XYZ file of C-alpha atoms in Angstrom:
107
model
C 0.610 47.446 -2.063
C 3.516 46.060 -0.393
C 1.676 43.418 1.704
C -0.111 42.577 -1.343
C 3.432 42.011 -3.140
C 4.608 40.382 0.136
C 1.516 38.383 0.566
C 1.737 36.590 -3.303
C 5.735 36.157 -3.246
C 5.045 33.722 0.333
C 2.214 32.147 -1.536
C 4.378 31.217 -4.230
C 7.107 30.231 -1.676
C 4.879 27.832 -0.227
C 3.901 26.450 -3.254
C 7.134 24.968 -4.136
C 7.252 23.175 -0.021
C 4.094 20.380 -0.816
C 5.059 17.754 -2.251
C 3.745 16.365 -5.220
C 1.296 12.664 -4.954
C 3.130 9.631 -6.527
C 1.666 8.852 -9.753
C -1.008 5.946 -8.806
C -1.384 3.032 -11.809
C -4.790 1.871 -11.873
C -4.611 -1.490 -9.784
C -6.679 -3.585 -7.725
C -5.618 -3.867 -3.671
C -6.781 -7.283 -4.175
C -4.832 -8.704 -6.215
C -4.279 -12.301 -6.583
C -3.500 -14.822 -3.733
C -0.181 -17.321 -4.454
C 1.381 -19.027 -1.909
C 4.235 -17.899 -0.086
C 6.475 -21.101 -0.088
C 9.430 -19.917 2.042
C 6.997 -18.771 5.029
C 4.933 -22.287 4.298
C 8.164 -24.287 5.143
C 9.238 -21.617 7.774
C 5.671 -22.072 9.465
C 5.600 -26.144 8.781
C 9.265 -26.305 10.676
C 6.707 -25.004 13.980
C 4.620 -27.483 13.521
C 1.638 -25.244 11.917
C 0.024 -26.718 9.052
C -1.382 -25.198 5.855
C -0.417 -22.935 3.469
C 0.674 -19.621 3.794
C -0.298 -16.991 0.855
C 1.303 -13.874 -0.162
C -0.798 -11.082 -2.236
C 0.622 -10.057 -5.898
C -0.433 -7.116 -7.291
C -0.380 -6.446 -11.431
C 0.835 -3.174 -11.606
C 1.411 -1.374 -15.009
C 1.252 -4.716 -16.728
C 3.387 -6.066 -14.469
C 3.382 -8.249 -11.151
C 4.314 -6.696 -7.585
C 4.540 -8.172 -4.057
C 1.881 -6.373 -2.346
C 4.278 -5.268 0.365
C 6.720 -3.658 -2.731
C 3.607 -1.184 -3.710
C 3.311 -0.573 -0.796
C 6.466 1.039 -0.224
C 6.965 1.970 -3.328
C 3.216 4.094 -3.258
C 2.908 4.958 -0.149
C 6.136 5.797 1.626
C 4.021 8.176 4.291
C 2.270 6.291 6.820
C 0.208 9.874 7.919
C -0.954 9.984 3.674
C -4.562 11.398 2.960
C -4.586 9.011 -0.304
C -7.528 7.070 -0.566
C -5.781 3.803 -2.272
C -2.505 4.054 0.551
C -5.806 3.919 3.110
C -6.548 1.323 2.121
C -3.490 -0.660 1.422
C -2.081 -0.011 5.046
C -5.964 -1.406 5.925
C -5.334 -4.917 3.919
C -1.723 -4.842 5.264
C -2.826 -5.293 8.828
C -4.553 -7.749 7.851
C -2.578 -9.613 5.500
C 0.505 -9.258 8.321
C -1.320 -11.495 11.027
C -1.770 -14.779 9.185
C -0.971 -14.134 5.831
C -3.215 -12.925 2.858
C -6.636 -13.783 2.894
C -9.539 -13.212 -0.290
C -11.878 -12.241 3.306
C -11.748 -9.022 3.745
C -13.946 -6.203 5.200
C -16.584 -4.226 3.419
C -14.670 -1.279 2.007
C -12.044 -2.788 0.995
C-alpha cells in the first residue's frame, strides 16, 4: 500500500515538471514575401544586385516578421512540435539568401 501511495504522489510530482506547449494560432509558415529594404541597400552597398525579401507572417489577425514567431513559438530549438519543425526548416533556408516562395516538398 505504501509504494502504491508513494508511487501516485511522484506521479503527480512529475506532472507539475513538463511544461505546457505554447498556444499555436492557426497560421501559414508561408506567409507572404515583402522586401526587406534595409538588407536591399545593405546588400546593394557590396555591389550585389536585386532585391532582398523578408517573410511576414499574419498571425491572429495580425502581421509578424517570420523570425518574431519564431521566437516567440518556438523558444526550444530540441521541440517535438510539428509547426516549430518546420519553421526552423524554412529558417535555414530563408537565412542564406533571404526568403524565397521555393521551397521543399513538406513544407
Amino acid at each position: 500500500m505504501l509504494r502504491l501511495i508513494s508511487l501516485a504522489a511522484a506521479g503527480l510530482l512529475l506532472s507539475g515538471c513538463f511544461e505546457k506547449e505554447a498556444e499555436f494560432p492557426a497560421v501559414d509558415l508561408h506567409g507572404r514575401l515583402v522586401v526587406d529594404q534595409e538588407m536591399t541597400t545593405s546588400r546593394q552597398a557590396q555591389g550585389i544586385q536585386g532585391e532582398y525579401f523578408k517573410r511576414v507572417l499574419s498571425v491572429n489577425g495580425q502581421d509578424m516578421d517570420f523570425n518574431a514567431f519564431v521566437k516567440q513559438y518556438c523558444p526550444d530549438t530540441n521541440t517535438r512540435n510539428e509547426i516549430c519543425i518546420k519553421a526552423f526548416r524554412i529558417k535555414k533556408i530563408d537565412d542564406v539568401s533571404g526568403a524565397t516562395r521555393f521551397l521543399p516538398n513538406g513544407l
